[in-house]
Amino acid sequence: MRYISTRGKSEAQNFLHILLSGTAPDGGLYVPESVPQFSRQEIASWKGCHYHEIAWHIMHPFIGSDIPAPTLQKLLRHGWDNFRHPAIAPLIQWDEHIWLLELFYGPTMAFKDYSLAVLGTMIDYVLNENGQRAVLLAATSGDTGSAAIEGFAHSKQMDIVILHPHGKISEIQRRQMTTVTYPHVHNIAIEGNFDDCQKIIKHFFQMNDLANRRLIAANSINWGRIMCQIIYYFTSALSIGSTDTDINYTIPSGNFGNAYAAHLARKMGLPIHKIHVAVNSNHIVHHFFQTGEYRIRPAQHTISPSMDVAAASNFERLLFEICEKDSVAVSNFIQQQETGCVTVPSSLLGAIRQEFSSCSISDEATMQMMERSYLQHHYLPDPHTAVGLSSQMQLHDAEKGHNNIVLATAHPAKFPQQIPSQAPTPQLPAHLSDLTTRPERYTRLPNNFAAVRQHLLEQL
Ligand SMILES: *Cc1c(COP(=O)(O)O)cnc(C)c1O
């Protein structure tokens, strides 16, 4: 499989190249030249398969011969070994038509583990084979950082650099990153928000300059992340038994990676009716779906911090596809968006709305949903999942008739401040039980690329 840039000015690359990189040199994002497709019968025949077997079906067409088949199968067989649930991503019934897809059984209790665990073993394998070293770079809105650290914890080939927005993630989220004792992990708190961190990371990839080291992205700008996130749409549809009737997915969204992965699952043949994008009060994407106008506003701090994103990176990938791979149109869109506001033609908006709907949920409504879910359904969701459930409630009746799967993207124990007073505080798992007393290690830096670069040149 070859991968091309959404901005059309970089050469096509193979899978291993894009796995071990970040943005394309032209600033765009890599996407596969074509998307593999499966018939409904083929998908139905995977029923009863283990998570890693479905992973194989989904991933090997994207990887091709870049990783030998027996090696890839072995990597996948052990990819989710340290997860705490035998189904890896279990489905829980919430009411008659609504299921929750629980994606928090990995080591850091948010869905980012599901892709970073296996990418960690895959990237480590490739670097080892080639005798290469690299620096893993990530900006985190709270959960990517710790998942990347755990995914690459035992790598001898990597340095890990994580930028988080100072004071804008939960204490548990921060401590999951800053209390680790691995010497190859470098945590930096940026005096800014997630978008500032993401900009600095993208700047590193465009300059491609950190003392000649190979740079690899852990964010969903890395296509490998998206590929791994397609898997649980297939496993959940199979376990609901819905390979011939259409399902709706409701996806708590920030950087739009998970929602874009759902879109790919649909293109690959999974019968998805609507992808419902649930956002908090950072509603740029929601406003776009409503009006066709994409207007950047600074991110606000909410009680679902992992979704406090203004400029959603993966939106560019969706746009590229909807524009039928017109990289000039995408480049123009990105340029105009950076200067304020851009509106797409109504024909494009129409195409997007065939597949996507959206909803924006306030902090107040999020807290009400946490309480309601606990009291009426005996299920305590985390704030991000509650944004999803609350959006789900606002779907039109025509859409409600389907089977609906809401993604439960994090465990409530990560956000103890938000637990409703009626509910007991959920416990952290044993490996994190002393998290709040462990010493922390991180460096606070201004929101400035040069300052971060200088710091890393001294540290690495
Ligand atoms: C990252 C994250 C999201 C948003 O996912 P995107 O792929 O960035 O849209 C939602 N919920 C939680 C808990 C997260 O960590």
Short mmCIF file of C-alpha atoms and ligand atoms in Angstrom, two decimals:
data_model
loop_
_atom_site.label_atom_id
_atom_site.label_comp_id
_atom_site.label_asym_id
_atom_site.label_seq_id
_atom_site.Cartn_x
_atom_site.Cartn_y
_atom_site.Cartn_z
CA MET A 1 0.00 0.00 0.00
CA ARG A 2 1.21 3.51 -0.84
CA TYR A 3 0.40 6.58 1.22
CA ILE A 4 -0.09 10.10 -0.15
CA SER A 5 -0.21 13.52 1.46
CA THR A 6 -3.49 15.47 1.72
CA ARG A 7 -1.65 18.53 0.40
CA GLY A 8 -0.26 16.82 -2.69
CA LYS A 9 3.28 18.20 -2.59
CA SER A 10 5.09 15.23 -1.02
CA GLU A 11 6.10 11.94 -2.59
CA ALA A 12 4.03 8.82 -2.01
CA GLN A 13 5.56 6.53 0.64
CA ASN A 14 5.25 2.95 1.85
CA PHE A 15 3.75 1.91 5.17
CA LEU A 16 6.99 1.65 7.13
CA HIS A 17 8.00 5.14 6.09
CA ILE A 18 4.79 6.75 7.28
CA LEU A 19 4.68 4.63 10.45
CA LEU A 20 8.09 6.03 11.40
CA SER A 21 7.23 9.68 10.74
CA GLY A 22 4.60 12.33 11.43
CA THR A 23 3.14 14.91 9.08
CA ALA A 24 4.25 14.76 5.43
CA PRO A 25 7.04 17.24 4.48
CA ASP A 26 4.42 19.52 2.85
CA GLY A 27 2.59 19.80 6.18
CA GLY A 28 -0.25 17.51 5.07
CA LEU A 29 -1.32 14.20 6.58
CA TYR A 30 -0.70 10.81 5.02
CA VAL A 31 -3.68 8.75 3.84
CA PRO A 32 -3.71 5.37 2.07
CA GLU A 33 -3.98 5.60 -1.71
CA SER A 34 -6.94 3.22 -1.60
CA VAL A 35 -9.07 1.68 1.16
CA PRO A 36 -9.49 -2.10 1.31
CA GLN A 37 -13.09 -3.32 1.17
CA PHE A 38 -14.85 -6.32 2.62
CA SER A 39 -18.22 -7.81 1.72
CA ARG A 40 -20.86 -8.25 4.42
CA GLN A 41 -20.51 -12.03 4.18
CA GLU A 42 -16.79 -11.74 4.70
CA ILE A 43 -17.25 -9.51 7.75
CA ALA A 44 -19.96 -11.82 9.14
CA SER A 45 -17.55 -14.76 8.82
CA TRP A 46 -15.28 -13.12 11.43
CA LYS A 47 -17.91 -13.58 14.14
CA GLY A 48 -16.40 -15.31 17.15
CA CYS A 49 -12.87 -14.29 16.20
CA HIS A 50 -10.60 -12.91 18.89
CA TYR A 51 -9.79 -9.18 18.90
CA HIS A 52 -6.29 -9.75 17.52
CA GLU A 53 -7.61 -11.91 14.68
CA ILE A 54 -9.97 -9.16 13.57
CA ALA A 55 -7.06 -6.75 13.92
CA TRP A 56 -5.17 -8.91 11.45
CA HIS A 57 -8.00 -8.80 8.87
CA ILE A 58 -8.21 -5.01 9.14
CA MET A 59 -4.52 -4.17 9.31
CA HIS A 60 -2.66 -6.49 6.96
CA PRO A 61 -4.05 -4.94 3.71
CA PHE A 62 -2.78 -1.54 4.92
CA ILE A 63 0.64 -2.92 5.83
CA GLY A 64 1.14 -5.31 2.91
CA SER A 65 4.54 -6.99 2.83
CA ASP A 66 6.26 -4.16 4.76
CA ILE A 67 6.09 -6.40 7.83
CA PRO A 68 6.29 -10.17 7.09
CA ALA A 69 2.93 -11.84 7.76
CA PRO A 70 4.10 -14.26 10.49
CA THR A 71 5.82 -11.38 12.32
CA LEU A 72 2.77 -9.16 12.12
CA GLN A 73 0.55 -11.98 13.40
CA LYS A 74 2.87 -12.52 16.33
CA LEU A 75 2.99 -8.79 17.14
CA LEU A 76 -0.80 -8.62 17.05
CA ARG A 77 -1.26 -11.76 19.15
CA HIS A 78 0.59 -10.01 21.97
CA GLY A 79 -0.44 -6.44 21.13
CA TRP A 80 -3.07 -6.16 23.86
CA ASP A 81 -1.58 -8.60 26.40
CA ASN A 82 -1.63 -6.20 29.34
CA PHE A 83 -5.30 -5.22 28.96
CA ARG A 84 -7.60 -5.97 31.87
CA HIS A 85 -10.60 -7.48 30.03
CA PRO A 86 -10.67 -10.76 28.06
CA ALA A 87 -12.77 -9.17 25.28
CA ILE A 88 -10.29 -6.21 25.14
CA ALA A 89 -13.14 -3.84 24.12
CA PRO A 90 -16.38 -5.17 25.68
CA LEU A 91 -19.87 -3.95 24.81
CA ILE A 92 -22.27 -3.11 27.67
CA GLN A 93 -26.01 -2.61 27.21
CA TRP A 94 -27.13 0.75 28.65
CA ASP A 95 -30.79 0.71 27.60
CA GLU A 96 -32.98 -0.97 25.00
CA HIS A 97 -31.27 0.57 21.96
CA ILE A 98 -28.02 1.93 23.38
CA TRP A 99 -24.76 0.08 23.99
CA LEU A 100 -21.50 1.39 25.40
CA LEU A 101 -18.24 0.28 23.84
CA GLU A 102 -15.83 0.34 26.78
CA LEU A 103 -12.37 1.36 25.64
CA PHE A 104 -10.65 1.79 28.98
CA TYR A 105 -9.11 -1.59 29.85
CA GLY A 106 -5.60 -0.65 28.75
CA PRO A 107 -2.83 0.39 31.16
CA THR A 108 -3.82 4.10 31.25
CA MET A 109 -7.61 3.66 31.16
CA ALA A 110 -8.49 5.64 28.03
CA PHE A 111 -8.99 4.56 24.42
CA LYS A 112 -5.56 5.84 23.35
CA ASP A 113 -4.08 2.61 24.77
CA TYR A 114 -5.87 0.58 22.11
CA SER A 115 -3.71 1.95 19.32
CA LEU A 116 -0.55 2.95 21.17
CA ALA A 117 -0.04 -0.45 22.82
CA VAL A 118 0.27 -2.21 19.49
CA LEU A 119 2.07 0.66 17.72
CA GLY A 120 4.65 0.52 20.51
CA THR A 121 5.52 -3.10 19.78
CA MET A 122 5.33 -2.57 16.01
CA ILE A 123 7.58 0.51 15.89
CA ASP A 124 10.02 -1.03 18.33
CA TYR A 125 10.26 -4.13 16.16
CA VAL A 126 11.01 -2.09 13.02
CA LEU A 127 13.63 0.11 14.71
CA ASN A 128 15.26 -2.99 16.16
CA GLU A 129 15.40 -4.69 12.76
CA ASN A 130 17.06 -1.63 11.23
CA GLY A 131 19.25 -0.84 14.22
CA GLN A 132 17.79 2.68 14.31
CA ARG A 133 17.01 5.08 17.13
CA ALA A 134 14.20 7.63 17.14
CA VAL A 135 12.38 10.25 19.17
CA LEU A 136 8.67 9.75 19.76
CA LEU A 137 6.90 13.12 19.90
CA ALA A 138 3.39 13.71 21.22
CA ALA A 139 1.15 16.59 22.18
CA THR A 140 -1.47 15.45 24.65
CA SER A 141 -4.86 16.78 25.68
CA GLY A 142 -4.57 14.40 28.62
CA ASP A 143 -4.63 10.76 27.53
CA THR A 144 -2.27 10.33 24.57
CA GLY A 145 0.80 11.12 26.66
CA SER A 146 0.46 8.37 29.24
CA ALA A 147 -0.72 5.85 26.63
CA ALA A 148 2.38 6.61 24.51
CA ILE A 149 4.65 6.28 27.54
CA GLU A 150 3.14 2.88 28.45
CA GLY A 151 3.12 1.71 24.81
CA PHE A 152 6.84 2.49 24.46
CA ALA A 153 7.87 1.91 28.09
CA HIS A 154 10.30 -0.88 27.33
CA SER A 155 11.68 0.44 24.07
CA LYS A 156 15.44 0.63 23.99
CA GLN A 157 15.40 2.46 20.66
CA MET A 158 13.35 5.50 21.62
CA ASP A 159 13.32 8.73 23.53
CA ILE A 160 9.80 9.85 24.39
CA VAL A 161 8.89 13.54 24.48
CA ILE A 162 5.42 14.53 25.68
CA LEU A 163 4.04 18.08 25.64
CA HIS A 164 0.95 18.73 27.77
CA PRO A 165 -0.85 22.04 28.36
CA HIS A 166 0.12 23.27 31.82
CA GLY A 167 -2.79 23.15 34.31
CA LYS A 168 -5.31 22.04 31.67
CA ILE A 169 -5.46 18.27 32.22
CA SER A 170 -6.72 16.33 35.24
CA GLU A 171 -4.29 15.64 38.10
CA ILE A 172 -4.57 11.89 37.53
CA GLN A 173 -3.85 12.35 33.82
CA ARG A 174 -0.77 14.45 34.61
CA ARG A 175 0.52 12.08 37.27
CA GLN A 176 0.17 9.09 34.94
CA MET A 177 2.85 10.75 32.81
CA THR A 178 5.02 12.59 35.29
CA THR A 179 5.49 9.89 37.95
CA VAL A 180 7.02 7.28 35.65
CA THR A 181 10.68 6.54 36.36
CA TYR A 182 11.78 5.46 32.86
CA PRO A 183 14.87 7.51 32.03
CA HIS A 184 13.93 7.89 28.32
CA VAL A 185 10.70 9.84 29.07
CA HIS A 186 10.72 13.67 28.92
CA ASN A 187 7.59 15.49 30.07
CA ILE A 188 7.15 19.16 29.23
CA ALA A 189 4.31 21.36 30.49
CA ILE A 190 3.67 24.12 27.95
CA GLU A 191 2.23 27.42 29.13
CA GLY A 192 -0.61 27.28 26.63
CA ASN A 193 -3.40 24.97 25.50
CA PHE A 194 -3.47 21.68 23.57
CA ASP A 195 -3.52 23.45 20.20
CA ASP A 196 -0.29 25.25 21.14
CA CYS A 197 1.32 21.90 22.00
CA GLN A 198 0.10 20.37 18.73
CA LYS A 199 1.50 23.34 16.76
CA ILE A 200 4.94 22.91 18.32
CA ILE A 201 4.92 19.18 17.48
CA LYS A 202 3.90 19.87 13.87
CA HIS A 203 6.64 22.49 13.69
CA PHE A 204 9.22 19.84 14.64
CA PHE A 205 7.98 17.60 11.83
CA GLN A 206 8.04 20.36 9.25
CA MET A 207 11.54 21.49 10.23
CA ASN A 208 12.50 17.81 10.67
CA ASP A 209 15.34 19.03 12.79
CA LEU A 210 16.30 17.72 16.19
CA ALA A 211 20.02 17.04 15.85
CA ASN A 212 19.46 14.61 12.96
CA ARG A 213 17.24 12.29 14.96
CA ARG A 214 14.38 10.43 13.33
CA LEU A 215 11.09 11.86 14.63
CA ILE A 216 7.93 9.77 15.02
CA ALA A 217 4.48 11.12 15.92
CA ALA A 218 2.40 9.42 18.60
CA ASN A 219 -0.63 11.62 17.87
CA SER A 220 -3.33 10.61 15.42
CA ILE A 221 -1.48 12.61 12.77
CA ASN A 222 0.36 9.26 12.54
CA TRP A 223 -1.79 7.10 10.27
CA GLY A 224 -0.85 4.00 12.28
CA ARG A 225 -3.00 5.33 15.13
CA ILE A 226 -6.06 5.61 12.91
CA MET A 227 -5.54 2.13 11.47
CA CYS A 228 -5.54 0.55 14.94
CA GLN A 229 -8.69 2.46 15.90
CA ILE A 230 -10.70 0.93 13.03
CA ILE A 231 -10.57 -2.48 14.73
CA TYR A 232 -13.04 -1.88 17.56
CA TYR A 233 -15.75 -0.66 15.22
CA PHE A 234 -15.66 -4.09 13.60
CA THR A 235 -15.45 -6.06 16.86
CA SER A 236 -18.35 -4.11 18.39
CA ALA A 237 -20.59 -4.44 15.32
CA LEU A 238 -19.89 -8.18 15.29
CA SER A 239 -20.65 -8.63 18.97
CA ILE A 240 -23.96 -6.77 18.64
CA GLY A 241 -24.71 -9.14 15.77
CA SER A 242 -25.26 -6.27 13.36
CA THR A 243 -23.41 -7.09 10.22
CA ASP A 244 -26.53 -6.68 8.12
CA THR A 245 -28.57 -4.01 9.89
CA ASP A 246 -27.08 -0.55 10.13
CA ILE A 247 -25.65 0.82 13.38
CA ASN A 248 -25.14 4.37 14.60
CA TYR A 249 -21.95 5.26 16.42
CA THR A 250 -21.76 8.22 18.78
CA ILE A 251 -18.17 9.35 19.26
CA PRO A 252 -16.90 11.82 21.87
CA SER A 253 -14.53 13.87 19.71
CA GLY A 254 -11.59 16.24 19.96
CA ASN A 255 -8.91 15.81 17.32
CA PHE A 256 -11.39 13.85 15.15
CA GLY A 257 -9.17 10.75 14.96
CA ASN A 258 -11.70 8.31 16.35
CA ALA A 259 -14.54 9.71 14.22
CA TYR A 260 -12.33 9.52 11.12
CA ALA A 261 -11.52 5.87 11.95
CA ALA A 262 -15.29 5.19 12.06
CA HIS A 263 -15.61 6.76 8.63
CA LEU A 264 -12.91 4.39 7.33
CA ALA A 265 -14.64 1.39 8.92
CA ARG A 266 -17.76 2.41 6.98
CA LYS A 267 -15.79 2.72 3.74
CA MET A 268 -14.32 -0.72 4.33
CA GLY A 269 -17.81 -2.19 4.34
CA LEU A 270 -19.07 -2.06 7.91
CA PRO A 271 -22.80 -1.21 7.84
CA ILE A 272 -22.74 2.09 9.71
CA HIS A 273 -25.77 4.33 9.25
CA LYS A 274 -24.66 7.60 10.90
CA ILE A 275 -21.51 8.72 12.67
CA HIS A 276 -22.64 11.09 15.37
CA VAL A 277 -19.86 13.42 16.46
CA ALA A 278 -20.23 14.53 20.10
CA VAL A 279 -18.21 17.55 21.24
CA ASN A 280 -18.09 19.65 24.40
CA SER A 281 -18.34 23.45 24.19
CA ASN A 282 -15.37 23.45 21.80
CA HIS A 283 -17.78 23.18 18.89
CA ILE A 284 -15.92 24.23 15.73
CA VAL A 285 -16.64 20.90 14.02
CA HIS A 286 -20.28 20.90 15.17
CA HIS A 287 -20.76 24.43 13.83
CA PHE A 288 -19.22 23.28 10.56
CA PHE A 289 -21.57 20.31 10.23
CA GLN A 290 -24.51 22.64 10.87
CA THR A 291 -23.52 25.48 8.54
CA GLY A 292 -20.57 24.56 6.30
CA GLU A 293 -18.57 27.36 7.94
CA TYR A 294 -15.28 26.43 9.62
CA ARG A 295 -14.27 29.18 11.98
CA ILE A 296 -11.35 28.73 14.38
CA ARG A 297 -11.96 29.93 17.93
CA PRO A 298 -9.55 29.51 20.83
CA ALA A 299 -10.17 26.33 22.85
CA GLN A 300 -12.05 26.61 26.15
CA HIS A 301 -11.23 24.61 29.24
CA THR A 302 -14.01 22.12 30.10
CA ILE A 303 -14.60 19.14 32.42
CA SER A 304 -13.87 16.83 29.47
CA PRO A 305 -10.31 18.11 28.91
CA SER A 306 -9.23 15.43 26.43
CA MET A 307 -11.64 17.01 23.95
CA ASP A 308 -10.51 20.63 24.48
CA VAL A 309 -9.26 20.93 20.92
CA ALA A 310 -9.82 23.84 18.53
CA ALA A 311 -8.13 22.78 15.28
CA ALA A 312 -8.98 19.08 14.81
CA SER A 313 -6.10 17.60 12.77
CA ASN A 314 -7.93 14.69 11.21
CA PHE A 315 -10.60 16.90 9.77
CA GLU A 316 -8.09 17.49 6.97
CA ARG A 317 -8.18 13.80 6.06
CA LEU A 318 -11.96 13.77 5.86
CA LEU A 319 -11.97 16.90 3.74
CA PHE A 320 -9.43 15.38 1.35
CA GLU A 321 -11.71 12.42 0.74
CA ILE A 322 -14.90 14.39 0.45
CA CYS A 323 -13.17 16.67 -2.12
CA GLU A 324 -12.24 13.52 -4.08
CA LYS A 325 -8.52 13.90 -3.32
CA ASP A 326 -8.29 17.47 -4.57
CA SER A 327 -5.14 18.48 -2.68
CA VAL A 328 -5.27 22.04 -4.03
CA ALA A 329 -8.73 22.53 -2.52
CA VAL A 330 -7.50 21.09 0.79
CA SER A 331 -4.41 23.34 0.84
CA ASN A 332 -6.58 26.39 0.15
CA PHE A 333 -9.00 25.38 2.89
CA ILE A 334 -6.19 24.99 5.43
CA GLN A 335 -4.65 28.32 4.44
CA GLN A 336 -7.94 30.19 4.76
CA GLN A 337 -8.80 28.43 8.00
CA GLU A 338 -5.54 29.61 9.53
CA THR A 339 -6.48 33.20 8.84
CA GLY A 340 -9.97 32.93 10.31
CA CYS A 341 -12.90 31.42 8.52
CA VAL A 342 -13.70 29.23 5.51
CA THR A 343 -17.00 28.00 4.09
CA VAL A 344 -17.38 24.89 1.90
CA PRO A 345 -19.87 24.68 -1.00
CA SER A 346 -23.27 23.24 -0.07
CA SER A 347 -22.74 20.17 -2.29
CA LEU A 348 -19.75 19.16 -0.15
CA LEU A 349 -21.60 19.87 3.06
CA GLY A 350 -24.48 17.73 1.78
CA ALA A 351 -22.12 14.81 1.18
CA ILE A 352 -20.69 15.11 4.68
CA ARG A 353 -24.14 15.29 6.27
CA GLN A 354 -25.20 12.08 4.56
CA GLU A 355 -22.80 10.36 6.86
CA PHE A 356 -22.18 12.59 9.87
CA SER A 357 -24.34 14.40 12.38
CA SER A 358 -23.15 16.28 15.45
CA CYS A 359 -24.01 17.77 18.80
CA SER A 360 -22.31 20.11 21.31
CA ILE A 361 -22.81 19.48 25.05
CA SER A 362 -22.19 21.99 27.86
CA ASP A 363 -20.39 21.11 31.10
CA GLU A 364 -23.69 21.43 32.95
CA ALA A 365 -25.45 18.93 30.67
CA THR A 366 -22.43 16.63 30.95
CA MET A 367 -22.69 16.59 34.75
CA GLN A 368 -26.45 16.01 34.56
CA MET A 369 -25.84 13.01 32.32
CA MET A 370 -23.25 11.53 34.68
CA GLU A 371 -25.78 11.77 37.51
CA ARG A 372 -28.70 10.48 35.44
CA SER A 373 -26.75 7.55 34.07
CA TYR A 374 -25.60 6.57 37.55
CA LEU A 375 -29.06 6.89 39.16
CA GLN A 376 -31.23 5.48 36.37
CA HIS A 377 -28.90 3.06 34.60
CA HIS A 378 -26.49 2.12 37.41
CA TYR A 379 -23.65 3.07 35.14
CA LEU A 380 -21.17 5.81 35.99
CA PRO A 381 -19.66 7.26 32.79
CA ASP A 382 -16.58 9.47 32.72
CA PRO A 383 -17.20 13.08 31.53
CA HIS A 384 -16.15 12.33 27.92
CA THR A 385 -18.46 9.33 27.71
CA ALA A 386 -21.22 11.46 29.26
CA VAL A 387 -20.82 13.97 26.41
CA GLY A 388 -21.42 11.03 24.07
CA LEU A 389 -24.47 9.76 25.97
CA SER A 390 -25.96 13.22 26.20
CA SER A 391 -25.53 13.73 22.44
CA GLN A 392 -27.05 10.34 21.81
CA MET A 393 -30.20 11.46 23.66
CA GLN A 394 -30.58 14.33 21.22
CA LEU A 395 -30.59 12.22 18.06
CA HIS A 396 -33.66 12.45 15.87
CA ASP A 397 -36.21 9.70 16.35
CA ALA A 398 -35.50 8.37 12.86
CA GLU A 399 -31.92 7.70 13.90
CA LYS A 400 -32.79 6.40 17.36
CA GLY A 401 -34.54 3.38 15.79
CA HIS A 402 -31.19 1.80 14.97
CA ASN A 403 -28.83 0.02 17.30
CA ASN A 404 -26.68 2.73 18.80
CA ILE A 405 -23.17 2.31 20.12
CA VAL A 406 -21.68 5.11 22.21
CA LEU A 407 -17.93 5.00 22.71
CA ALA A 408 -16.90 5.01 26.40
CA THR A 409 -13.53 6.61 25.86
CA ALA A 410 -12.15 6.78 29.42
CA HIS A 411 -12.66 5.28 32.89
CA PRO A 412 -14.37 7.58 35.43
CA ALA A 413 -11.56 7.02 37.97
CA LYS A 414 -9.41 9.33 35.80
CA PHE A 415 -11.69 12.26 36.68
CA PRO A 416 -12.48 11.97 40.42
CA GLN A 417 -13.36 15.71 40.68
CA GLN A 418 -16.37 15.22 38.41
CA ILE A 419 -17.98 12.23 40.16
CA PRO A 420 -21.59 13.11 41.17
CA SER A 421 -22.11 13.28 44.94
CA GLN A 422 -24.52 10.31 44.93
CA ALA A 423 -21.94 7.95 43.43
CA PRO A 424 -19.02 6.34 45.27
CA THR A 425 -15.59 7.39 43.99
CA PRO A 426 -14.37 4.68 41.59
CA GLN A 427 -11.06 3.09 42.55
CA LEU A 428 -7.92 3.23 40.45
CA PRO A 429 -6.63 -0.23 39.51
CA ALA A 430 -3.90 -1.73 41.71
CA HIS A 431 -0.99 -0.66 39.48
CA LEU A 432 -2.02 2.99 39.95
CA SER A 433 -3.26 2.90 43.55
CA ASP A 434 -0.36 4.98 44.95
CA LEU A 435 -0.35 7.39 42.00
CA THR A 436 -1.22 10.48 44.04
CA THR A 437 1.78 10.07 46.35
CA ARG A 438 4.50 9.29 43.79
CA PRO A 439 7.05 12.06 43.05
CA GLU A 440 6.57 13.96 39.78
CA ARG A 441 9.13 14.88 37.15
CA TYR A 442 8.45 17.48 34.42
CA THR A 443 9.75 20.76 33.02
CA ARG A 444 7.56 23.83 32.55
CA LEU A 445 8.35 25.86 29.41
CA PRO A 446 6.86 28.88 27.61
CA ASN A 447 4.68 28.36 24.55
CA ASN A 448 7.63 28.70 22.21
CA PHE A 449 9.11 26.29 19.67
CA ALA A 450 12.70 27.52 20.08
CA ALA A 451 12.57 27.11 23.85
CA VAL A 452 11.30 23.52 23.56
CA ARG A 453 13.90 22.66 20.92
CA GLN A 454 16.73 24.11 23.01
CA HIS A 455 15.58 22.19 26.08
CA LEU A 456 15.46 18.91 24.13
CA LEU A 457 18.89 19.43 22.58
CA GLU A 458 20.24 19.69 26.12
CA GLN A 459 18.28 16.69 27.43
CA LEU A 460 18.44 14.07 24.70
C1 LIG B 1 -8.55 11.72 22.94
C2 LIG B 1 -9.87 11.55 23.62
C3 LIG B 1 -11.08 11.89 22.98
C4 LIG B 1 -11.11 12.52 21.61
O1 LIG B 1 -10.70 11.64 20.60
P1 LIG B 1 -10.22 12.20 19.16
O2 LIG B 1 -9.79 11.01 18.41
O3 LIG B 1 -9.09 13.16 19.45
O4 LIG B 1 -11.39 12.90 18.57
C5 LIG B 1 -12.25 11.63 23.65
N1 LIG B 1 -12.27 11.11 24.91
C6 LIG B 1 -11.13 10.79 25.54
C7 LIG B 1 -11.21 10.23 26.92
C8 LIG B 1 -9.88 10.99 24.94
O5 LIG B 1 -8.75 10.67 25.59
#
